């Protein structure tokens, strides 16, 4: 069974802390994505990656960075967490192929920044 | 700003009825269209994809695409209480990209 695994289901951090969210997929997918989901705002793309060591900004990259050192792993980093980064974070992956490839999502990390 | 619009609902339908969910998009270059279902507290899962004008049926689900009107819909026949969820419309951002724009979702409630 294909899987996208996010390291934590719930996370509580303090303002100013550096936060790492990890995502691992076992499907040999080239594309990986980080979204955040907030009530009334839907899923918004933070960063994505087409290949190892490659990254591109999504729609809301401010305050975030990413790392992709290995094909199966895509990390989201909050350099200095702020309360407005409290959200549900969803990692997803897809095959590169054509542009009609579906996204496989992880189970999400609910991050609270106090 | 490329957008995908959905009515947030809730859309309430009685068990056994047809539920009709709608989505409009702004980018005429979009080629791939998806419907994801998201249960409360869970992550989205794909239920339908459609790439060309017309209807595509899969079991109780039918996706309809009209590129001229920039409109995608999802019909759920014989709605069941287990269909109660939020349905997200997703559209790829345009030719040659793997980026997807999501609507905010329509909450569906199927009443037993």
Coordinates of N, CA and C in Angstrom, one line a residue:
Chain A
X1 N 0.8 -1.2 0.0 CA 0.0 0.0 0.0 C 0.9 1.3 0.0
X2 N 0.6 2.2 -0.9 CA 1.4 3.4 -1.0 C 1.2 4.2 0.2
X3 N 2.3 5.0 0.5 CA 2.3 5.7 1.8 C 3.1 7.0 1.7
X4 N 2.5 8.0 2.3 CA 3.1 9.3 2.6 C 3.1 9.5 4.1
X5 N 4.2 9.5 4.8 CA 4.2 9.5 6.2 C 4.8 10.8 6.7
X6 N 4.0 11.5 7.6 CA 4.4 12.7 8.3 C 4.8 12.3 9.7
X7 N 5.9 12.9 10.1 CA 6.5 12.5 11.4 C 5.7 12.7 12.6
X8 N 4.9 13.7 12.7 CA 4.1 14.0 13.9 C 2.7 14.3 13.5
X9 N 1.7 13.9 14.3 CA 0.3 14.2 14.0 C -0.1 15.5 14.7
X10 N 0.5 15.7 15.9 CA 0.3 17.0 16.6 C 1.6 17.5 17.1
X11 N 1.7 18.8 17.1 CA 3.0 19.4 17.5 C 2.7 20.8 18.2
X12 N 3.3 21.0 19.3 CA 3.1 22.3 20.0 C 4.5 22.9 20.2
X13 N 4.6 24.1 19.7 CA 5.9 24.9 19.7 C 5.7 26.3 20.3
X14 N 6.8 26.9 20.7 CA 6.7 28.3 21.2 C 7.2 29.2 20.1
X15 N 6.6 30.4 20.2 CA 7.0 31.5 19.3 C 8.5 31.7 19.2
X16 N 9.1 31.7 18.0 CA 10.5 31.9 17.9 C 11.3 30.6 17.7
X17 N 10.7 29.5 18.0 CA 11.4 28.2 17.9 C 11.6 27.9 16.4
X18 N 12.6 27.1 16.1 CA 12.8 26.6 14.8 C 12.1 25.2 14.7
X19 N 11.3 25.0 13.7 CA 10.4 23.8 13.7 C 10.7 23.0 12.4
X20 N 10.8 21.7 12.6 CA 11.1 20.8 11.4 C 9.9 19.9 11.3
X21 N 9.3 19.9 10.1 CA 8.2 18.9 9.8 C 8.8 18.0 8.7
X22 N 8.7 16.7 9.0 CA 9.3 15.7 8.1 C 8.2 15.0 7.3
X23 N 8.5 14.6 6.1 CA 7.6 13.9 5.2 C 8.4 12.8 4.5
X24 N 8.0 11.6 4.5 CA 8.6 10.5 3.7 C 7.6 9.8 2.9
X25 N 8.0 9.5 1.6 CA 7.1 8.7 0.8 C 7.8 7.5 0.2
X26 N 7.0 6.4 0.1 CA 7.7 5.1 -0.3 C 7.3 4.7 -1.7
X27 N 6.9 5.7 -2.5 CA 6.3 5.4 -3.9 C 7.3 5.8 -5.0
X28 N 8.5 6.2 -4.6 CA 9.5 6.6 -5.6 C 8.9 7.8 -6.5
X29 N 8.1 8.7 -5.9 CA 7.6 9.8 -6.6 C 8.6 10.9 -6.7
X30 N 8.6 11.6 -7.9 CA 9.5 12.7 -8.1 C 9.1 14.0 -7.4
X31 N 7.7 14.2 -7.5 CA 7.2 15.5 -7.0 C 6.8 15.4 -5.5
X32 N 7.1 16.4 -4.8 CA 6.6 16.4 -3.4 C 6.2 17.9 -3.1
X33 N 5.2 18.0 -2.2 CA 4.6 19.3 -2.0 C 4.3 19.4 -0.5
X34 N 4.3 20.7 0.0 CA 3.9 21.1 1.3 C 2.7 22.1 1.2
X35 N 1.6 21.7 1.8 CA 0.4 22.6 1.8 C 0.1 23.0 3.3
X36 N -0.5 24.1 3.5 CA -1.2 24.3 4.8 C -2.7 24.5 4.5
X37 N -3.5 24.0 5.5 CA -4.9 24.1 5.4 C -5.5 24.8 6.5
X38 N -6.2 25.9 6.3 CA -6.9 26.7 7.3 C -8.3 26.8 7.0
X39 N -9.2 26.8 8.0 CA -10.6 26.9 7.8 C -11.0 28.1 6.9
X40 N -11.8 27.9 5.9 CA -12.2 29.0 5.0 C -11.2 29.4 3.9
X41 N -10.0 28.9 4.0 CA -8.9 29.3 3.1 C -8.5 28.1 2.2
X42 N -8.9 26.9 2.5 CA -8.6 25.8 1.7 C -7.1 25.4 1.8
X43 N -6.6 24.6 0.9 CA -5.2 24.2 0.8 C -4.4 25.2 0.1
X44 N -3.4 25.7 0.7 CA -2.5 26.7 0.0 C -1.1 26.1 -0.1
X45 N -0.5 26.2 -1.2 CA 0.8 25.6 -1.5 C 1.9 26.5 -0.9
X46 N 2.8 25.8 -0.1 CA 3.9 26.6 0.5 C 5.2 26.4 -0.4
X47 N 5.6 25.2 -0.6 CA 6.7 24.9 -1.5 C 6.5 23.6 -2.1
X48 N 7.2 23.3 -3.2 CA 7.2 22.0 -3.9 C 8.5 21.7 -4.5
X49 N 8.7 20.5 -4.8 CA 10.0 20.0 -5.3 C 9.8 19.0 -6.4
X50 N 10.5 19.1 -7.6 CA 10.4 18.2 -8.7 C 11.5 17.1 -8.6
X51 N 12.5 17.4 -7.8 CA 13.6 16.5 -7.8 C 14.5 16.7 -6.6
X52 N 15.4 15.8 -6.3 CA 16.4 16.0 -5.2 C 17.1 17.3 -5.4
X53 N 17.2 18.0 -4.2 CA 17.9 19.3 -4.1 C 17.3 20.4 -4.9
X54 N 16.1 20.2 -5.4 CA 15.4 21.2 -6.2 C 14.2 21.6 -5.4
X55 N 13.9 22.9 -5.4 CA 12.7 23.4 -4.7 C 12.2 24.6 -5.5
X56 N 10.9 24.8 -5.3 CA 10.2 26.0 -5.9 C 9.2 26.6 -5.0
X57 N 9.1 27.9 -4.9 CA 8.2 28.5 -4.0 C 6.7 28.3 -4.5
X58 N 5.9 28.1 -3.6 CA 4.4 28.1 -3.9 C 3.8 29.4 -3.7
X59 N 2.6 29.5 -3.2 CA 1.9 30.7 -3.1 C 2.2 31.5 -1.8
X60 N 2.6 30.8 -0.8 CA 2.8 31.4 0.5 C 4.1 30.9 1.2
X61 N 5.3 31.2 0.6 CA 6.5 30.7 1.1 C 7.1 31.5 2.2
X62 N 6.6 32.7 2.5 CA 7.3 33.5 3.5 C 7.2 32.9 4.9
X63 N 8.4 32.9 5.5 CA 8.5 32.3 6.8 C 8.9 30.8 6.9
X64 N 9.0 30.2 5.7 CA 9.2 28.8 5.5 C 10.4 28.5 4.6
X65 N 11.1 27.4 4.8 CA 12.1 26.9 3.9 C 11.9 25.4 3.8
X66 N 12.5 24.8 2.8 CA 12.4 23.3 2.6 C 13.8 22.7 2.3
X67 N 13.8 21.4 2.5 CA 15.0 20.7 2.2 C 14.6 19.4 1.5
X68 N 15.3 19.0 0.4 CA 15.1 17.7 -0.2 C 16.5 17.1 -0.6
X69 N 17.1 16.4 0.4 CA 18.4 15.8 0.2 C 18.3 14.4 -0.4
X70 N 17.1 13.8 -0.2 CA 16.9 12.4 -0.7 C 15.5 12.4 -1.4
X71 N 15.4 11.6 -2.4 CA 14.1 11.6 -3.2 C 12.9 11.3 -2.3
X72 N 13.0 10.5 -1.3 CA 11.9 10.1 -0.6 C 11.5 11.0 0.5
X73 N 12.3 12.0 0.8 CA 12.1 12.8 2.0 C 12.1 14.3 1.7
X74 N 11.1 15.0 2.2 CA 10.9 16.4 1.9 C 10.6 17.1 3.3
X75 N 11.4 18.0 3.7 CA 11.3 18.6 5.0 C 10.8 20.0 4.9
X76 N 9.9 20.4 5.8 CA 9.5 21.8 5.8 C 10.0 22.4 7.1
X77 N 10.6 23.6 7.0 CA 11.3 24.3 8.1 C 10.7 25.6 8.4
X78 N 10.2 25.8 9.6 CA 9.8 27.1 10.1 C 11.0 27.7 10.8
X79 N 11.6 28.7 10.2 CA 12.8 29.3 10.7 C 12.6 29.9 12.1
X80 N 11.5 30.6 12.3 CA 11.2 31.2 13.6 C 9.7 31.2 13.7
X81 N 9.2 30.2 14.4 CA 7.7 30.0 14.4 C 7.0 31.2 15.0
X82 N 5.9 31.5 14.3 CA 5.0 32.6 14.8 C 3.6 32.1 14.9
X83 N 2.8 32.8 15.7 CA 1.4 32.3 16.0 C 0.6 32.1 14.7
X84 N 0.9 33.0 13.7 CA 0.1 32.9 12.5 C 0.5 31.7 11.6
X85 N 1.4 30.9 12.1 CA 1.8 29.6 11.4 C 1.1 28.4 12.1
X86 N 0.2 28.7 13.1 CA -0.6 27.6 13.6 C -1.6 27.2 12.5
X87 N -1.5 25.9 12.2 CA -2.3 25.4 11.0 C -2.1 23.9 10.9
X88 N -2.9 23.3 10.0 CA -2.7 21.9 9.6 C -1.8 21.9 8.4
X89 N -0.7 21.1 8.5 CA 0.3 21.0 7.4 C 0.2 19.7 6.8
X90 N 0.0 19.7 5.5 CA -0.2 18.5 4.7 C 0.9 18.3 3.7
X91 N 1.6 17.2 3.7 CA 2.6 16.8 2.7 C 1.9 15.9 1.6
X92 N 2.3 16.1 0.4 CA 1.8 15.3 -0.7 C 2.9 14.9 -1.7
X93 N 2.6 13.8 -2.4 CA 3.6 13.5 -3.5 C 2.8 13.0 -4.7
X94 N 3.5 13.1 -5.9 CA 2.9 12.6 -7.1 C 4.0 12.2 -8.0
X95 N 3.7 11.4 -9.0 CA 4.6 11.0 -10.1 C 4.9 12.2 -10.9
X96 N 6.0 12.3 -11.6 CA 6.3 13.4 -12.5 C 5.4 13.3 -13.7
X97 N 5.6 12.3 -14.5 CA 4.8 12.0 -15.7 C 4.2 13.1 -16.4
X98 N 2.9 13.0 -16.7 CA 2.1 14.0 -17.3 C 1.6 14.9 -16.2
X99 N 0.9 15.9 -16.6 CA 0.4 16.9 -15.5 C -0.9 16.4 -14.9
X100 N -1.3 15.2 -15.2 CA -2.6 14.7 -14.7 C -2.4 13.7 -13.6
X101 N -1.3 13.7 -12.9 CA -1.0 12.8 -11.9 C -1.7 13.3 -10.6
X102 N -2.3 12.3 -9.9 CA -3.0 12.7 -8.7 C -2.0 12.8 -7.5
X103 N -2.5 13.5 -6.5 CA -1.7 13.7 -5.3 C -2.0 12.7 -4.3
X104 N -1.0 12.2 -3.6 CA -1.2 11.3 -2.4 C -0.8 12.1 -1.2
X105 N -1.7 12.2 -0.3 CA -1.5 13.0 0.9 C -1.0 12.2 2.1
X106 N -0.2 12.8 3.0 CA 0.0 12.3 4.3 C -1.1 12.6 5.2
X107 N -1.0 12.1 6.4 CA -2.1 12.3 7.4 C -2.2 13.6 8.0
X108 N -1.2 14.4 7.8 CA -1.2 15.8 8.3 C -0.5 16.0 9.7
X109 N 0.0 17.2 9.9 CA 0.5 17.6 11.2 C -0.2 18.9 11.6
X110 N -0.9 18.8 12.8 CA -1.6 19.9 13.3 C -0.6 20.6 14.2
X111 N -0.1 21.8 13.8 CA 0.9 22.6 14.5 C 0.2 23.7 15.2
X112 N 0.6 23.8 16.5 CA 0.1 24.9 17.3 C 1.3 25.7 17.8
X113 N 1.4 27.0 17.5 CA 2.5 27.8 18.0 C 1.9 28.8 19.0
X114 N 2.5 28.7 20.2 CA 2.0 29.4 21.4 C 2.9 30.6 21.7
Chain B
X1 N -4.5 36.6 -10.4 CA -4.6 35.5 -9.4 C -5.5 34.4 -9.9
X2 N -4.9 33.2 -10.0 CA -5.7 32.1 -10.5 C -6.6 31.6 -9.4
X3 N -7.8 31.3 -9.6 CA -8.7 30.9 -8.6 C -9.6 29.7 -8.9
X4 N -10.0 29.0 -7.9 CA -11.0 27.9 -8.0 C -12.0 28.2 -7.0
X5 N -13.3 28.3 -7.4 CA -14.3 28.7 -6.5 C -15.3 27.6 -6.3
X6 N -15.7 27.4 -5.0 CA -16.7 26.4 -4.6 C -17.6 27.1 -3.6
X7 N -18.9 26.7 -3.6 CA -19.8 27.1 -2.5 C -19.4 26.3 -1.3
X8 N -19.2 27.0 -0.2 CA -18.8 26.3 1.0 C -19.8 25.4 1.7
X9 N -21.1 25.6 1.4 CA -22.1 24.8 2.0 C -22.4 25.2 3.4
X10 N -23.0 24.3 4.2 CA -23.2 22.9 3.9 C -24.4 22.6 2.9
X11 N -24.1 21.6 2.1 CA -25.2 21.1 1.2 C -25.8 19.9 1.8
X12 N -27.0 20.0 2.1 CA -27.7 18.9 2.8 C -28.7 18.2 1.8
X13 N -28.5 16.9 1.7 CA -29.4 16.1 0.8 C -29.9 14.9 1.6
X14 N -31.1 14.4 1.3 CA -31.5 13.2 2.0 C -30.9 11.9 1.4
X15 N -30.8 10.9 2.3 CA -30.2 9.6 1.8 C -30.9 9.1 0.6
X16 N -30.1 8.7 -0.4 CA -30.7 8.2 -1.6 C -30.9 9.2 -2.7
X17 N -30.7 10.5 -2.4 CA -30.8 11.5 -3.4 C -29.5 11.7 -4.2
X18 N -29.6 12.6 -5.2 CA -28.4 13.0 -5.9 C -27.8 14.2 -5.3
X19 N -26.6 14.2 -5.0 CA -25.9 15.4 -4.6 C -25.1 16.0 -5.7
X20 N -25.2 17.3 -5.9 CA -24.5 18.0 -7.0 C -23.6 19.0 -6.5
X21 N -22.3 18.9 -6.8 CA -21.3 19.8 -6.3 C -20.7 20.5 -7.4
X22 N -20.4 21.8 -7.3 CA -20.0 22.6 -8.4 C -18.7 23.3 -8.1
X23 N -18.0 23.6 -9.2 CA -16.7 24.3 -9.1 C -16.4 25.1 -10.3
X24 N -16.0 26.3 -10.2 CA -15.6 27.1 -11.4 C -14.1 27.5 -11.2
X25 N -13.4 27.7 -12.3 CA -12.0 28.0 -12.3 C -11.7 29.1 -13.2
X26 N -10.6 29.8 -12.9 CA -10.3 31.0 -13.7 C -9.3 30.8 -14.8
X27 N -8.4 29.8 -14.7 CA -7.3 29.7 -15.7 C -7.7 28.8 -16.9
X28 N -7.8 29.5 -18.0 CA -8.3 28.8 -19.2 C -7.2 27.7 -19.7
X29 N -6.0 27.8 -19.2 CA -5.0 26.9 -19.6 C -5.0 25.6 -18.8
X30 N -5.8 25.5 -17.8 CA -5.9 24.3 -17.0 C -6.3 23.1 -17.8
X31 N -5.7 22.0 -17.5 CA -5.9 20.8 -18.3 C -6.4 19.6 -17.5
X32 N -6.1 19.6 -16.2 CA -6.5 18.4 -15.3 C -7.3 18.9 -14.2
X33 N -8.3 18.1 -13.9 CA -9.3 18.5 -12.9 C -9.6 17.3 -11.9
X34 N -9.7 17.6 -10.7 CA -9.7 16.5 -9.7 C -10.8 16.8 -8.6
X35 N -11.4 15.8 -8.1 CA -12.3 15.9 -6.9 C -11.7 15.1 -5.8
X36 N -11.4 15.7 -4.7 CA -10.9 15.0 -3.5 C -12.0 15.0 -2.5
X37 N -12.1 14.0 -1.7 CA -13.0 13.9 -0.5 C -12.1 14.0 0.7
X38 N -12.6 14.8 1.7 CA -11.9 14.9 2.9 C -12.9 14.8 4.1
X39 N -12.7 13.7 4.8 CA -13.5 13.5 6.1 C -12.9 14.4 7.2
X40 N -13.7 14.7 8.1 CA -13.3 15.6 9.2 C -12.1 15.0 9.9
X41 N -11.0 15.7 10.0 CA -9.8 15.3 10.7 C -8.9 14.4 9.9
X42 N -9.2 14.1 8.7 CA -8.4 13.3 7.8 C -7.8 14.1 6.7
X43 N -7.0 13.4 5.9 CA -6.4 14.1 4.7 C -7.2 13.8 3.5
X44 N -7.1 14.7 2.5 CA -7.9 14.5 1.2 C -7.5 13.2 0.5
X45 N -8.5 12.6 -0.1 CA -8.2 11.4 -1.0 C -8.9 11.6 -2.3
X46 N -8.3 11.2 -3.4 CA -8.8 11.4 -4.7 C -10.0 10.5 -4.9
X47 N -11.1 11.0 -5.5 CA -12.2 10.2 -5.9 C -12.5 10.2 -7.4
X48 N -12.2 11.3 -8.0 CA -12.4 11.4 -9.5 C -11.4 12.4 -10.1
X49 N -11.0 12.0 -11.3 CA -10.2 13.0 -12.1 C -10.9 13.0 -13.5
X50 N -10.8 14.2 -14.2 CA -11.3 14.3 -15.5 C -10.5 15.3 -16.3
X51 N -10.3 15.0 -17.6 CA -9.3 15.8 -18.4 C -9.9 16.3 -19.7
X52 N -11.1 15.8 -20.1 CA -11.7 16.3 -21.4 C -13.1 16.6 -21.1
X53 N -13.7 17.4 -22.0 CA -15.1 17.8 -21.9 C -16.0 16.6 -21.9
X54 N -17.1 16.8 -21.1 CA -18.1 15.7 -21.0 C -18.2 15.1 -19.7
X55 N -18.7 13.9 -19.6 CA -19.0 13.2 -18.4 C -18.0 12.0 -18.2
X56 N -17.7 11.8 -17.0 CA -16.9 10.6 -16.7 C -17.5 9.9 -15.4
X57 N -17.9 8.7 -15.6 CA -18.6 8.0 -14.5 C -17.7 6.9 -13.9
X58 N -17.9 6.8 -12.5 CA -17.2 5.8 -11.8 C -18.0 5.4 -10.6
X59 N -18.8 4.3 -10.8 CA -19.7 3.9 -9.7 C -20.8 4.9 -9.5
X60 N -20.9 5.3 -8.3 CA -22.0 6.3 -8.0 C -21.6 7.7 -8.3
X61 N -20.3 7.9 -8.7 CA -19.8 9.3 -9.0 C -19.7 9.6 -10.5
X62 N -20.1 10.8 -10.8 CA -20.0 11.3 -12.2 C -19.3 12.7 -12.1
X63 N -18.2 12.8 -12.8 CA -17.6 14.2 -13.0 C -18.0 14.7 -14.3
X64 N -18.3 16.0 -14.4 CA -18.6 16.7 -15.6 C -17.7 17.9 -15.8
X65 N -17.2 18.0 -17.0 CA -16.3 19.1 -17.3 C -16.8 19.9 -18.5
X66 N -16.8 21.2 -18.4 CA -17.2 22.1 -19.5 C -16.1 23.2 -19.5
X67 N -15.1 23.0 -20.4 CA -14.0 23.9 -20.5 C -14.4 25.3 -21.0
X68 N -15.4 25.4 -21.9 CA -15.8 26.7 -22.4 C -16.4 27.5 -21.3
X69 N -17.1 26.9 -20.4 CA -17.7 27.6 -19.3 C -16.8 27.6 -18.0
X70 N -15.7 26.9 -18.1 CA -14.7 26.8 -17.0 C -15.4 26.3 -15.7
X71 N -16.0 25.2 -15.9 CA -17.0 24.6 -14.9 C -16.7 23.1 -14.8
X72 N -16.6 22.7 -13.5 CA -16.5 21.2 -13.2 C -17.5 20.9 -12.2
X73 N -18.1 19.8 -12.3 CA -19.1 19.4 -11.3 C -18.9 17.9 -10.9
X74 N -19.4 17.6 -9.8 CA -19.4 16.2 -9.3 C -20.8 15.8 -8.9
X75 N -21.3 14.7 -9.4 CA -22.6 14.2 -9.0 C -22.4 12.9 -8.2
X76 N -23.1 12.8 -7.1 CA -23.1 11.6 -6.3 C -24.5 11.0 -6.3
X77 N -24.7 9.9 -6.9 CA -26.0 9.3 -7.0 C -26.2 8.4 -5.8
X78 N -27.5 8.2 -5.4 CA -27.8 7.3 -4.2 C -26.9 7.7 -3.0
X79 N -27.0 9.0 -2.7 CA -26.1 9.5 -1.6 C -26.3 8.7 -0.3
X80 N -25.2 8.4 0.4 CA -25.2 7.7 1.6 C -24.7 8.6 2.8
X81 N -25.1 8.3 4.0 CA -24.5 9.1 5.1 C -23.0 9.0 5.1
X82 N -22.4 7.9 4.6 CA -20.9 7.8 4.6 C -20.3 8.8 3.6
X83 N -21.1 9.4 2.7 CA -20.6 10.4 1.8 C -20.5 11.8 2.4
X84 N -21.0 11.9 3.6 CA -20.9 13.2 4.3 C -19.4 13.5 4.6
X85 N -18.9 14.6 4.0 CA -17.5 15.0 4.0 C -17.4 16.3 3.3
X86 N -16.2 16.9 3.2 CA -15.9 18.1 2.5 C -15.3 17.6 1.1
X87 N -15.8 18.2 0.0 CA -15.3 17.8 -1.3 C -14.5 19.0 -1.9
X88 N -13.3 18.7 -2.2 CA -12.4 19.7 -2.7 C -12.2 19.6 -4.2
X89 N -12.3 20.6 -4.9 CA -12.1 20.7 -6.3 C -10.6 21.2 -6.5
X90 N -9.9 20.5 -7.4 CA -8.5 20.9 -7.6 C -8.3 21.0 -9.1
X91 N -7.5 22.0 -9.5 CA -7.3 22.3 -10.9 C -5.8 22.5 -11.1
X92 N -5.2 21.9 -12.1 CA -3.8 22.1 -12.3 C -3.6 23.5 -12.9
X93 N -2.5 24.2 -12.5 CA -2.3 25.6 -12.7 C -2.2 26.0 -14.2
X94 N -1.9 25.0 -15.0 CA -1.8 25.4 -16.4 C -0.9 24.4 -17.1
X95 N -0.7 24.6 -18.4 CA 0.1 23.7 -19.2 C 1.5 23.6 -18.7
X96 N 2.0 22.4 -18.6 CA 3.4 22.1 -18.2 C 3.7 22.3 -16.8
X97 N 2.8 22.4 -15.9 CA 3.1 22.5 -14.5 C 2.4 21.4 -13.7
X98 N 3.0 21.1 -12.6 CA 2.5 20.1 -11.6 C 1.8 20.8 -10.4
X99 N 1.7 22.1 -10.5 CA 1.0 22.8 -9.4 C -0.5 22.7 -9.5
X100 N -1.1 22.5 -8.4 CA -2.6 22.4 -8.3 C -3.1 23.5 -7.4
X101 N -4.2 24.1 -7.9 CA -5.0 25.1 -7.1 C -6.2 24.4 -6.6
X102 N -6.4 24.5 -5.2 CA -7.6 23.9 -4.6 C -8.6 25.0 -4.3
X103 N -9.9 24.5 -4.5 CA -11.0 25.3 -3.9 C -11.0 25.2 -2.4
X104 N -11.9 26.0 -1.8 CA -12.0 25.9 -0.3 C -12.9 24.7 0.1
X105 N -13.5 24.1 -0.8 CA -14.3 22.9 -0.5 C -15.8 23.1 -0.2
X106 N -16.6 22.1 -0.5 CA -18.0 22.2 -0.2 C -18.3 21.1 0.8
X107 N -18.9 21.5 1.9 CA -19.3 20.4 2.9 C -20.6 19.8 2.6
X108 N -20.6 18.5 2.4 CA -21.9 17.8 2.1 C -22.3 17.0 3.3
X109 N -23.6 17.1 3.6 CA -24.3 16.4 4.7 C -25.4 15.5 4.1
X110 N -25.3 14.2 4.2 CA -26.3 13.3 3.8 C -27.1 12.9 5.0
X111 N -28.4 13.2 4.9 CA -29.3 13.0 6.1 C -30.0 11.6 6.0
X112 N -29.8 10.8 7.0 CA -30.4 9.5 7.1 C -31.9 9.5 7.3

